[in-house]
Amino acid sequence: MIKFNKVTKKFKNGTFGISNINIIVEEGEFVFLTGSTGAGKSTLIRLLIADILPSEGSIKIGDLEVTKLPKRKIPELRRSIGVIFQELKLLTDRTVKENIALSLEILGKNHQEIDKAVVEAIKIVNLEGLEDKFPLQLSGGELQRTAIARALIKKPKIILADEPTADLDPATSWGIIELLNNINKSGTTIIMATHNMEIVNSLGKRVITLDKGKIIKDQKKGKYETK
Amino acid sequence: MYLKTTWKHIRRSPYQALAAIMIMTFTFFVAATLLLAAGASQKILSYFEGKPQITAFFKDKVTDKDIGNMENALKNTGKVSSIKYVSKEEALAIYREQNKKDPLLLEMVSAEILPASLEISATNVSNLKDLYEFIKKQPNIEEVVFQKDVVDTLTSWTSGIRKIGLSLLIFLSLISVLIIVTVIGMKIAIRREEIEILHLVGASNWYIRWPFILEGMFYGVTGAMIAWSVTYLILWRTTPFLTSFLSGIPLLPVSPLIMFFLLITLCLGGAIIGIIGSLLALWRYLK
């Protein structure tokens, strides 16, 4: 379970990323975070991986109090969560295969284990034949799928996806959503920030709508709300 | 895994790597030369210390009893490590050996005109002056010759080589560390985005640091190995010349064991300089 309890994030320039947020996400849930740019979706994701710390309130993942985590324990937290970043954050000098393997290398897995898992992950995200390509040689959708494979290869209990379908054509976007939906069906909690109204409306999942850092709506089987 | 990343770092900026290796090679070449020079000067000093350092020439009419008394008196000082009596006949044999290429000089000399002598070695170079004063006062002694000047000069040279060498070594090591700090610092700056990504996907600090530390070690050890090879090559090529130049002093060829220890010492030094440089760069640029 993920629990945000009265969480506020005020940035140094005085603006509020989020303000007094209370959210509970149960294990195995698929949650969409929606809202306009600057609504606080990415801030929530960054708070969950301790990339930034809240100004007030507490965040818990299971029994782990993220806000009280000592610095040296942060890598451990990040290793337990799969993150698909908005900017993808792939290493440009590593191949698709090496980028995907990175998550397991960091976990200290052996070569055989890594090779086997990489083949599996590449198959799941349908990147066969592109293993040895570098990020600069890939299309937007292929890059996105590489980032997804890197997040799911370590079989995390939670996947955070920040705008994973941004700038993608509808067919590729649907492919990625289908992929995330399948991962969710296997019991992985997914929190996905998106602008894509069509996807949110058709999937019938929980939708949390944010505006100016505040929750304006939290619907169990929600629809994309515009202001 | 770390080695692969390290090699990738090096390959991506070959000129920086080359600059770092070249400066390390220079440092360790100087270090190797100085270490060998220090070892050689010590050996030369020991060679001269081991030779008779004082020669006391007797007056013509000295008796065997006088010579025996003189030897006992010297032994009783406790400052003498060895005494060798050289008779007039032995002195002639030495003279003949030294001048065998000049028959004219040999014709005019007989044992009668050469003095008998005692060749004395001191237990310590510092005792030489006392012994010299002691022998000079003895009634049967005509003349005393001692190698104090040679040993003094060598001692001061050895000490000079050590002092200058050590200062130069410290100076060059500092420069090498700074070069490593600069090169690794630049690499960290270039890879800032990659480091940020690694942090975000859960890499520990040491996972990020190790390739940089290994890179510093690589520069140090490679520089040390090249410097050692160059030193060995120069030494090997100059051995015939140096052997004739240092005639009589058993210095060359340098034992392979010494060269092996030199290699290990230089590589260890290289690794240490590399590690220190990398750690300083990581501390400075990767907080």
XYZ file of C-alpha atoms in Angstrom:
514
model
C 0.000 0.000 0.000
C 1.121 3.513 -0.832
C -0.018 6.263 1.504
C 0.348 10.023 1.123
C -0.622 11.695 4.380
C -1.132 15.471 4.273
C 1.802 15.851 1.895
C 2.850 19.295 0.773
C 5.799 20.146 -1.419
C 6.831 23.734 -1.585
C 9.725 24.480 -3.930
C 12.524 26.917 -3.168
C 11.031 29.545 -5.470
C 7.907 29.569 -3.314
C 5.588 27.662 -5.673
C 3.659 24.648 -4.441
C 4.254 21.361 -6.267
C 1.471 19.723 -4.304
C -0.527 20.902 -1.345
C -2.001 18.842 1.499
C -2.404 15.640 -0.520
C -3.973 12.495 0.965
C -3.932 9.386 -1.223
C -4.076 5.693 -0.479
C -3.198 3.286 -3.309
C -3.880 -0.373 -2.578
C -1.597 -3.175 -3.686
C -2.256 -4.240 -7.300
C -4.217 -1.083 -8.168
C -3.908 0.762 -11.498
C -4.183 4.494 -10.888
C -4.158 7.297 -13.418
C -2.917 10.705 -12.305
C -4.366 13.328 -14.566
C -4.364 17.077 -14.735
C -2.896 19.865 -16.735
C 0.814 20.614 -16.948
C 2.082 21.784 -13.566
C -0.799 20.127 -11.706
C 1.639 18.118 -9.567
C 1.612 14.667 -11.253
C 5.379 14.445 -11.734
C 5.966 15.881 -8.263
C 3.999 12.965 -6.766
C 6.141 10.481 -8.694
C 9.386 12.209 -7.727
C 8.298 12.196 -4.081
C 7.672 8.449 -4.226
C 11.266 7.729 -5.288
C 12.697 10.305 -2.862
C 14.057 12.397 -5.722
C 12.607 15.305 -3.778
C 11.402 15.393 -0.183
C 8.085 16.820 0.984
C 7.964 20.037 2.937
C 5.245 18.572 5.133
C 3.453 15.275 5.676
C 4.525 11.693 5.317
C 4.712 9.122 2.514
C 4.651 5.429 3.224
C 5.228 2.506 0.867
C 4.207 -0.588 2.773
C 5.952 -0.262 6.116
C 8.639 1.992 4.703
C 8.453 5.643 5.682
C 9.928 7.308 2.570
C 10.131 10.718 4.199
C 12.270 9.419 7.068
C 14.559 7.318 4.919
C 18.258 8.005 5.510
C 20.180 9.056 2.375
C 22.105 5.796 2.137
C 18.823 3.831 2.037
C 17.374 5.773 -0.919
C 19.049 3.597 -3.622
C 17.443 0.556 -1.959
C 13.988 2.181 -2.245
C 14.578 3.076 -5.899
C 15.740 -0.437 -6.701
C 12.427 -1.777 -5.426
C 10.342 0.466 -7.711
C 10.167 0.425 -11.513
C 10.074 3.935 -12.920
C 9.299 5.024 -16.488
C 10.460 8.618 -16.606
C 8.851 11.272 -18.751
C 12.235 11.973 -20.381
C 12.874 8.207 -20.444
C 16.384 8.660 -19.065
C 18.036 5.976 -21.132
C 21.828 5.808 -21.325
C 22.755 6.868 -24.842
C 26.056 4.990 -24.957
C 24.449 1.681 -24.033
C 22.462 -0.586 -26.289
C 18.829 -1.526 -25.730
C 19.976 -4.755 -24.135
C 22.443 -2.976 -21.843
C 19.911 -0.321 -20.832
C 17.405 -2.989 -19.877
C 20.046 -5.020 -18.055
C 21.074 -1.988 -15.992
C 18.315 -2.502 -13.386
C 19.535 -6.022 -12.668
C 23.232 -5.091 -12.796
C 22.535 -2.555 -10.076
C 20.805 -5.273 -8.068
C 24.011 -7.314 -8.367
C 22.500 -10.233 -10.325
C 24.835 -12.578 -12.173
C 25.334 -12.543 -15.953
C 23.306 -15.673 -16.687
C 20.347 -14.393 -14.685
C 20.573 -10.994 -16.373
C 20.837 -12.431 -19.901
C 17.833 -14.678 -19.341
C 15.717 -11.866 -17.875
C 16.706 -9.453 -20.661
C 15.582 -11.904 -23.355
C 12.270 -12.309 -21.511
C 11.762 -8.549 -21.054
C 12.610 -7.818 -24.692
C 10.014 -10.382 -25.732
C 7.362 -8.849 -23.456
C 7.861 -5.324 -24.816
C 8.259 -6.622 -28.357
C 11.727 -5.259 -29.054
C 13.144 -8.414 -30.591
C 15.768 -7.672 -33.209
C 16.612 -4.289 -31.681
C 18.692 -5.586 -28.766
C 21.960 -4.194 -30.051
C 20.666 -0.836 -31.241
C 21.552 2.359 -29.391
C 18.821 4.771 -28.193
C 19.627 7.243 -30.969
C 18.777 4.554 -33.532
C 15.278 3.938 -32.108
C 11.845 5.468 -32.707
C 9.848 7.127 -29.912
C 7.773 4.017 -29.279
C 10.824 1.768 -29.220
C 12.523 4.076 -26.740
C 9.426 4.061 -24.571
C 9.283 0.267 -24.646
C 12.984 0.084 -23.727
C 12.285 2.269 -20.710
C 9.317 0.053 -19.780
C 11.448 -3.078 -20.116
C 14.078 -1.532 -17.830
C 11.367 -0.825 -15.258
C 9.677 -4.215 -15.376
C 12.721 -6.501 -15.704
C 13.339 -6.449 -11.968
C 9.721 -7.508 -11.376
C 8.922 -4.633 -9.009
C 5.754 -4.529 -6.942
C 5.220 -0.924 -8.012
C 5.684 0.739 -11.410
C 5.522 4.504 -11.706
C 5.003 5.781 -15.241
C 5.301 9.491 -15.930
C 3.600 10.312 -19.237
C 4.744 7.088 -20.947
C 2.617 7.794 -24.018
C 3.559 11.432 -24.501
C 4.536 12.252 -28.082
C 3.570 8.805 -29.335
C 1.100 7.981 -32.077
C -2.212 6.398 -30.959
C -1.313 2.865 -32.070
C 1.997 2.871 -30.190
C 0.319 4.467 -27.165
C -2.269 1.716 -27.055
C 0.425 -0.920 -27.339
C 2.170 0.522 -24.307
C -1.053 0.811 -22.293
C -1.907 -2.778 -23.117
C 1.519 -3.781 -21.914
C 1.142 -1.893 -18.625
C -2.357 -3.295 -18.185
C -1.003 -6.834 -18.555
C 1.752 -6.129 -16.033
C -0.926 -4.810 -13.661
C -2.951 -7.991 -14.109
C -0.029 -9.948 -12.732
C -0.395 -7.997 -9.450
C 1.930 -5.037 -9.961
C 0.692 -1.686 -8.676
C 0.803 0.925 -11.440
C 0.615 4.663 -11.003
C 0.582 6.428 -14.322
C 0.610 10.148 -14.949
C -0.981 11.011 -18.278
C -2.666 13.622 -20.401
C -4.215 11.071 -22.704
C -7.951 11.452 -22.271
C -8.874 8.611 -24.607
C -6.765 6.054 -22.767
C -7.986 7.114 -19.321
C -11.621 7.039 -20.364
C -11.529 3.690 -22.080
C -9.669 1.726 -19.412
C -12.084 2.277 -16.538
C -9.426 2.475 -13.834
C -9.140 4.731 -10.802
C -8.477 8.317 -11.805
C -7.019 10.986 -9.508
C -7.374 14.433 -11.000
C -5.000 17.130 -9.810
C -5.090 20.849 -10.274
C -2.528 23.323 -8.970
C -1.155 20.674 -6.628
C -4.497 19.708 -5.128
C -6.730 16.692 -5.674
C -9.927 17.863 -7.260
C -11.385 14.434 -7.939
C -10.631 10.811 -7.009
C -12.900 8.346 -8.876
C -12.805 4.553 -8.599
C -13.735 3.991 -12.246
C -13.081 7.438 -13.440
C -13.108 9.559 -16.501
C -10.698 12.234 -17.583
C -11.914 15.516 -16.180
C -11.093 18.836 -17.746
C -11.472 22.069 -15.869
C 30.945 -5.201 -15.109
C 32.898 -2.287 -13.564
C 35.853 -3.063 -15.819
C 33.644 -2.886 -18.901
C 32.295 0.516 -17.855
C 35.820 1.709 -17.016
C 37.120 0.654 -20.428
C 34.187 2.446 -22.069
C 35.059 5.651 -20.146
C 38.668 5.433 -21.324
C 37.800 4.702 -24.937
C 35.372 7.597 -25.146
C 38.059 10.214 -24.431
C 41.353 8.761 -25.618
C 43.294 12.038 -25.589
C 42.571 12.705 -21.926
C 43.552 9.125 -21.172
C 46.760 9.540 -23.168
C 47.647 12.768 -21.346
C 47.073 11.115 -17.973
C 49.131 8.060 -18.916
C 51.966 10.203 -20.297
C 52.290 12.307 -17.167
C 52.151 9.175 -15.027
C 54.826 7.566 -17.224
C 57.065 10.597 -16.758
C 56.555 10.587 -12.989
C 57.315 6.909 -12.691
C 60.277 7.088 -15.055
C 61.801 9.715 -12.763
C 60.843 7.586 -9.762
C 62.420 4.462 -11.271
C 65.601 6.346 -12.202
C 65.863 7.854 -8.743
C 65.222 4.560 -6.995
C 67.894 2.867 -9.088
C 70.297 5.794 -8.582
C 69.710 5.718 -4.820
C 70.291 1.955 -4.766
C 73.417 2.293 -6.920
C 74.911 5.110 -4.849
C 74.312 3.096 -1.688
C 76.038 0.116 -3.274
C 78.975 2.230 -4.452
C 79.282 3.680 -0.965
C 79.241 0.194 0.573
C 81.884 -0.866 -1.938
C 84.214 1.936 -0.891
C 83.401 1.436 2.783
C 84.270 -2.242 2.388
C 87.675 -1.414 0.923
C 90.653 -0.621 3.183
C 89.990 2.931 4.160
C 93.300 3.757 5.846
C 96.750 2.732 4.705
C 99.520 3.225 7.285
C 103.036 3.085 5.798
C 105.803 1.973 8.169
C 109.246 3.493 8.478
C 112.026 1.426 6.900
C 113.564 0.064 10.069
C 110.380 -1.210 11.676
C 110.545 -4.698 13.274
C 107.970 -7.500 13.211
C 107.369 -6.873 16.934
C 106.567 -3.205 16.251
C 104.126 -4.237 13.556
C 102.468 -6.764 15.916
C 102.204 -4.110 18.661
C 100.669 -1.676 16.199
C 98.082 -4.239 15.071
C 97.120 -5.011 18.699
C 96.851 -1.315 19.528
C 94.517 -0.792 16.609
C 92.335 -3.799 17.485
C 92.030 -2.513 21.064
C 90.428 0.714 19.857
C 87.329 -1.335 18.909
C 86.882 0.840 15.824
C 88.607 -1.468 13.367
C 86.813 -4.124 11.360
C 89.841 -5.595 9.573
C 93.606 -5.164 9.343
C 95.796 -6.542 6.584
C 99.592 -6.440 6.661
C 101.218 -5.762 3.266
C 104.946 -6.606 3.245
C 107.545 -4.871 1.043
C 107.429 -7.861 -1.354
C 103.650 -7.765 -1.579
C 103.815 -4.018 -2.132
C 106.165 -4.642 -5.035
C 103.789 -7.228 -6.501
C 100.925 -4.741 -6.291
C 103.083 -2.039 -7.856
C 104.037 -4.390 -10.698
C 100.434 -5.314 -11.313
C 99.361 -1.673 -11.396
C 102.145 -0.666 -13.784
C 102.475 -3.756 -15.950
C 101.841 -1.715 -19.087
C 104.814 0.578 -18.352
C 108.078 -1.475 -18.235
C 110.181 1.639 -17.663
C 108.564 2.231 -14.276
C 109.066 -1.418 -13.296
C 112.808 -1.428 -14.010
C 113.639 1.240 -11.491
C 111.725 -0.196 -8.503
C 112.738 -2.902 -6.023
C 111.109 -4.177 -2.817
C 113.628 -2.301 -0.732
C 112.415 1.133 -1.664
C 108.731 0.311 -1.053
C 107.374 0.592 2.482
C 105.494 -2.160 4.307
C 102.011 -1.089 5.308
C 98.807 -1.907 7.169
C 95.467 -1.687 5.306
C 92.810 -0.873 7.837
C 89.039 -0.860 7.519
C 86.888 0.901 10.106
C 83.701 -0.531 11.572
C 82.018 2.756 10.700
C 82.918 5.627 8.394
C 82.528 8.052 11.303
C 85.451 6.338 13.125
C 87.895 7.071 10.326
C 89.031 10.442 11.637
C 89.776 9.107 15.155
C 91.725 6.187 13.692
C 93.647 8.511 11.417
C 94.657 10.712 14.370
C 95.579 7.657 16.420
C 97.808 6.105 13.737
C 99.502 9.380 12.897
C 100.793 9.645 16.459
C 102.485 6.217 16.363
C 106.347 6.467 16.260
C 106.955 3.818 13.553
C 104.589 5.325 11.038
C 105.991 7.258 8.111
C 102.778 8.268 6.406
C 99.008 7.689 6.689
C 96.705 7.758 3.679
C 92.975 7.398 4.051
C 89.986 7.556 1.717
C 87.954 9.899 3.833
C 87.504 12.350 1.000
C 86.149 9.723 -1.392
C 83.754 8.348 1.185
C 82.744 11.833 2.330
C 82.013 12.872 -1.234
C 80.042 9.709 -1.870
C 78.107 10.082 1.381
C 77.170 13.637 0.511
C 76.223 12.574 -3.038
C 74.068 9.744 -1.729
C 72.375 12.028 0.736
C 71.948 14.687 -1.980
C 70.438 12.203 -4.417
C 68.023 11.042 -1.717
C 66.969 14.558 -0.755
C 66.585 15.906 -4.279
C 64.995 12.646 -5.426
C 62.484 12.619 -2.615
C 61.538 16.269 -3.216
C 61.207 15.693 -6.954
C 59.195 12.550 -6.345
C 56.786 14.320 -3.982
C 56.430 17.193 -6.455
C 55.782 14.894 -9.425
C 53.382 12.735 -7.406
C 51.400 15.857 -6.512
C 51.261 16.876 -10.173
C 50.167 13.357 -11.128
C 47.416 13.376 -8.501
C 46.233 16.761 -9.779
C 46.214 15.496 -13.373
C 44.142 12.479 -12.327
C 41.775 14.758 -10.377
C 41.384 16.959 -13.470
C 40.865 14.098 -15.925
C 38.443 12.194 -13.687
C 36.720 15.472 -12.773
C 36.154 16.179 -16.473
C 34.823 12.665 -16.980
C 32.401 13.136 -14.088
C 31.246 16.453 -15.551
C 30.727 14.879 -18.997
C 28.801 11.981 -17.484
C 26.714 14.046 -15.072
C 23.477 13.099 -16.832
C 24.374 9.434 -16.844
C 25.254 9.608 -13.143
C 21.890 11.235 -12.425
C 20.111 8.443 -14.322
C 22.047 5.800 -12.422
C 21.060 7.443 -9.140
C 17.409 7.548 -10.195
C 17.284 3.863 -11.092
C 18.752 2.957 -7.718
C 22.506 2.682 -8.245
C 24.449 2.974 -5.015
C 27.192 5.573 -4.706
C 29.854 2.876 -4.909
C 28.311 1.420 -8.081
C 28.876 4.846 -9.643
C 32.276 5.469 -8.043
C 34.035 2.175 -8.844
C 34.515 2.723 -12.608
C 36.105 6.131 -11.899
C 38.405 4.679 -9.244
C 39.405 1.849 -11.589
C 40.044 4.406 -14.314
C 42.434 6.337 -12.043
C 44.168 3.078 -11.135
C 44.439 2.183 -14.817
C 46.250 5.449 -15.596
C 48.609 4.992 -12.660
C 49.452 1.346 -13.262
C 49.770 1.741 -17.047
C 52.072 4.753 -16.587
C 54.145 2.792 -14.059
C 54.461 -0.221 -16.378
C 55.503 1.882 -19.377
C 58.026 3.791 -17.234
C 59.457 0.523 -15.917
C 59.786 -0.886 -19.454
C 61.543 2.264 -20.671
C 63.894 2.196 -17.671
C 64.684 -1.476 -18.218
C 65.343 -0.854 -21.905
C 67.676 2.082 -21.221
C 69.482 0.148 -18.498
C 69.879 -2.872 -20.739
C 71.259 -0.768 -23.604
C 73.675 1.185 -21.385
C 74.908 -1.722 -19.249
C 78.088 -2.380 -21.362
C 79.072 1.295 -21.211
C 78.261 1.671 -17.505
C 80.115 -1.523 -16.636
C 83.335 -0.219 -18.163
C 82.737 3.237 -16.654
C 82.296 1.786 -13.163
C 85.273 -0.533 -13.569
C 85.710 -2.726 -10.541
C 82.486 -1.724 -8.796
C 80.172 -4.751 -8.891
C 76.978 -2.863 -9.732
C 75.822 -4.204 -13.067
C 73.960 -6.009 -14.454
C 71.038 -5.195 -12.155
C 69.500 -8.361 -10.765
C 66.135 -9.352 -12.347
C 64.782 -9.707 -8.821
C 65.537 -6.035 -8.124
C 63.844 -5.083 -11.393
C 60.834 -7.199 -10.438
C 60.561 -5.470 -7.061
C 60.943 -2.132 -8.833
C 58.022 -3.038 -11.112
C 55.845 -4.045 -8.159
C 56.784 -0.868 -6.262
C 56.027 1.368 -9.244
C 52.707 -0.382 -9.966
C 51.684 -0.057 -6.323
C 52.656 3.611 -6.389
C 50.664 4.064 -9.602
C 47.608 2.388 -8.142
C 47.825 4.508 -4.981
C 48.223 7.786 -6.915
C 45.337 6.757 -9.210
C 43.061 5.896 -6.297
C 43.897 9.103 -4.403
C 43.334 11.223 -7.548
C 40.029 9.533 -8.354
C 38.752 9.742 -4.781
C 39.634 13.430 -4.610
C 37.816 14.030 -7.930
C 34.770 12.069 -6.728
C 34.766 13.937 -3.435
C 35.086 17.270 -5.232
C 32.701 16.725 -8.155
C 30.282 14.017 -7.016
C 28.823 15.189 -3.743
